[in-house]
Short mmCIF file of C-alpha atoms in Angstrom, two decimals:
data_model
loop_
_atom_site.label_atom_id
_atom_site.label_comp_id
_atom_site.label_asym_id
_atom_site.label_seq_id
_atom_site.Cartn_x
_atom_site.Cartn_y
_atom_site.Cartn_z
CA UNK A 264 147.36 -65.33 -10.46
CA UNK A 265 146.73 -68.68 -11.79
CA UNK A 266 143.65 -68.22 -13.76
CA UNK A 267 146.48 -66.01 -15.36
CA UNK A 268 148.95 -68.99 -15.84
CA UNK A 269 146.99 -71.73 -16.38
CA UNK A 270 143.80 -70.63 -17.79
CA UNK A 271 140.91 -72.86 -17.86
CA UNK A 272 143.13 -75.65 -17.68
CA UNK A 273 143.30 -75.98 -13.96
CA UNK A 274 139.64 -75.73 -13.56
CA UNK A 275 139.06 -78.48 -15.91
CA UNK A 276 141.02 -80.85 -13.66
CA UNK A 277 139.58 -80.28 -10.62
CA UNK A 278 136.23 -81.23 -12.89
CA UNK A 279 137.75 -84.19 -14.58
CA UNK A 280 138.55 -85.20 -11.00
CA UNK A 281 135.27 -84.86 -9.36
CA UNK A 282 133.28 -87.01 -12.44
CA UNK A 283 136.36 -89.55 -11.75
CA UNK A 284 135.08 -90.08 -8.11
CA UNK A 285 131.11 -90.26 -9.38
CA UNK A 286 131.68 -92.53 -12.06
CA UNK A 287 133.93 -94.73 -9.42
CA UNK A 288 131.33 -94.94 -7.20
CA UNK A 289 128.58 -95.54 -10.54
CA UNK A 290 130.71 -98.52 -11.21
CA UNK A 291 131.30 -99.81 -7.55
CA UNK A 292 127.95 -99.73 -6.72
CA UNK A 293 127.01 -101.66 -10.03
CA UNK A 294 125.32 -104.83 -8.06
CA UNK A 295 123.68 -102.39 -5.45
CA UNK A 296 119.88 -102.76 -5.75
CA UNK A 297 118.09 -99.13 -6.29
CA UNK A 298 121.46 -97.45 -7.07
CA UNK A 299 120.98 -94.69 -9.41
CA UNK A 300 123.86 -93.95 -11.34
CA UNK A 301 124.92 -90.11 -11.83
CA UNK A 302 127.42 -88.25 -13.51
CA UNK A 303 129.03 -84.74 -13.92
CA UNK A 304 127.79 -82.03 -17.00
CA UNK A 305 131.08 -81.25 -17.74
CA UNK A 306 129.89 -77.98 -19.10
CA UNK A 307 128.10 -77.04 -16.68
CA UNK A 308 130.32 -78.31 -13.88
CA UNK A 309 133.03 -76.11 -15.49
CA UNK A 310 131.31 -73.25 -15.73
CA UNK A 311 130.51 -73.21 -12.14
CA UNK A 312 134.03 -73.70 -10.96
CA UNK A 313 135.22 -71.01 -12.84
CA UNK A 314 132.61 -68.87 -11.45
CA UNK A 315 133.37 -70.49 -8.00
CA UNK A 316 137.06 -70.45 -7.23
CA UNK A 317 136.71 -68.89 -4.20
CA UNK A 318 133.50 -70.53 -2.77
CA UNK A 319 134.88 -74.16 -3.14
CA UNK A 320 133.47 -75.61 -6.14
CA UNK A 321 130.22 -76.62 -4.95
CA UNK A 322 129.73 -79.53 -8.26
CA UNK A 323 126.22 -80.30 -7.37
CA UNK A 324 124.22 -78.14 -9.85
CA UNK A 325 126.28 -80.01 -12.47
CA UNK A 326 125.75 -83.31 -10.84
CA UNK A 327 122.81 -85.29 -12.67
CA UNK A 328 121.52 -88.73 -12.62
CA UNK A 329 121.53 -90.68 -15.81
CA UNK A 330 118.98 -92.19 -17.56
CA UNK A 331 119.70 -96.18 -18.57
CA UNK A 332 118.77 -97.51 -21.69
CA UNK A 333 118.11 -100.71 -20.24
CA UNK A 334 116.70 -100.88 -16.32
CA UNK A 335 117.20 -103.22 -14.10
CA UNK A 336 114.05 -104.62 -12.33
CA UNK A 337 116.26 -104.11 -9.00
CA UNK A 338 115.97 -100.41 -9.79
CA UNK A 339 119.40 -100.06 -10.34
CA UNK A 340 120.74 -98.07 -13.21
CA UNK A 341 124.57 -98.72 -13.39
CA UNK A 342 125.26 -100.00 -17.04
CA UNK A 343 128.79 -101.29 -16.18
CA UNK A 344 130.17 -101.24 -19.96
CA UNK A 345 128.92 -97.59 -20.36
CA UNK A 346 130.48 -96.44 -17.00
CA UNK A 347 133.69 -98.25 -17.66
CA UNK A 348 133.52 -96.64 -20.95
CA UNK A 349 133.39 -93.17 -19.49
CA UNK A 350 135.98 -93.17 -17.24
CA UNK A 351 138.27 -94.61 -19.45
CA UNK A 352 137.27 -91.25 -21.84
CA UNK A 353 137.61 -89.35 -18.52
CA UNK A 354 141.37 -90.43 -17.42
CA UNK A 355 142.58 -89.99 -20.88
CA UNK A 356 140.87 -86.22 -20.35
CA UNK A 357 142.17 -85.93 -17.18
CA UNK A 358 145.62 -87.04 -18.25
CA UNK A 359 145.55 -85.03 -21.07
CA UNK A 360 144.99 -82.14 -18.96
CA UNK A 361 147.36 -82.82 -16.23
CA UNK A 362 150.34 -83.46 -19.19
CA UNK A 363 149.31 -79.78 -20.74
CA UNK A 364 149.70 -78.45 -17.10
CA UNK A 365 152.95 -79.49 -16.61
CA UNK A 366 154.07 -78.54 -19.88
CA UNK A 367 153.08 -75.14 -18.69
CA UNK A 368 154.85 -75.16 -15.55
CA UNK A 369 157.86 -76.51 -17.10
CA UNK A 370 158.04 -73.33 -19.77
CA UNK A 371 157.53 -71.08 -16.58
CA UNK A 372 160.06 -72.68 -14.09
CA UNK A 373 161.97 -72.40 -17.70
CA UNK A 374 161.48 -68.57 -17.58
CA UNK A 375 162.20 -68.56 -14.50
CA UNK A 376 165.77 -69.83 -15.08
CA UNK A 377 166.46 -67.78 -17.95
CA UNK A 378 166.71 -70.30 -20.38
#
């Protein structure tokens, strides 16, 4: 019933959610020698999920390890201003999202009320 109500919608924040947590990690680990830094294919990571609803959401097909323009000779490939960058982009998304969810809701609890 709520691929019905909220469509793609609530997929794409459970996404948006996971790349928050790897590109938190990218950035906390930015000073840890040999870290490679990884992040979500939205696409693909959405496609999955929606395909996946009832086996968990198993992200790790979608989950890939970028490649840095400039390597560290540590062997770490965090590039801080890049991963900031991103999730920035990614809790605007997420936000954006979330808002468009609960303007859903809101119309149904609406309905609901017969308003």
């Amino acid at each position: 019933m709520a691929d019905g109500l909220f469509g793609i919608h609530a997929a794409a924040l459970e996404v948006r959610a996971q790349r928050m947590g790897v590109l938190a990690s990218n950035i906390a680990n930015a000073s840890t020698p040999g870290f490679k830094a990884r992040d979500v294919d939205f696409r693909s990571a959405l496609a999955e999920a929606q395909g996946a609803q009832a086996s968990g959401n198993d992200f790790a097909a979608a989950l890939k390890y970028r490649v840095p323009s400039q390597p560290t000779l540590d062997g770490n490939t965090v590039e801080l201003a890049a991963e900031q960058t991103a999730f920035a982009e990614n809790a605007v998304q997420y936000q954006t999202t979330l808002s468009f969810l609960n303007g859903r809701i809101s119309q149904l609890s609406r309905a609901l009320k017969g308003e």
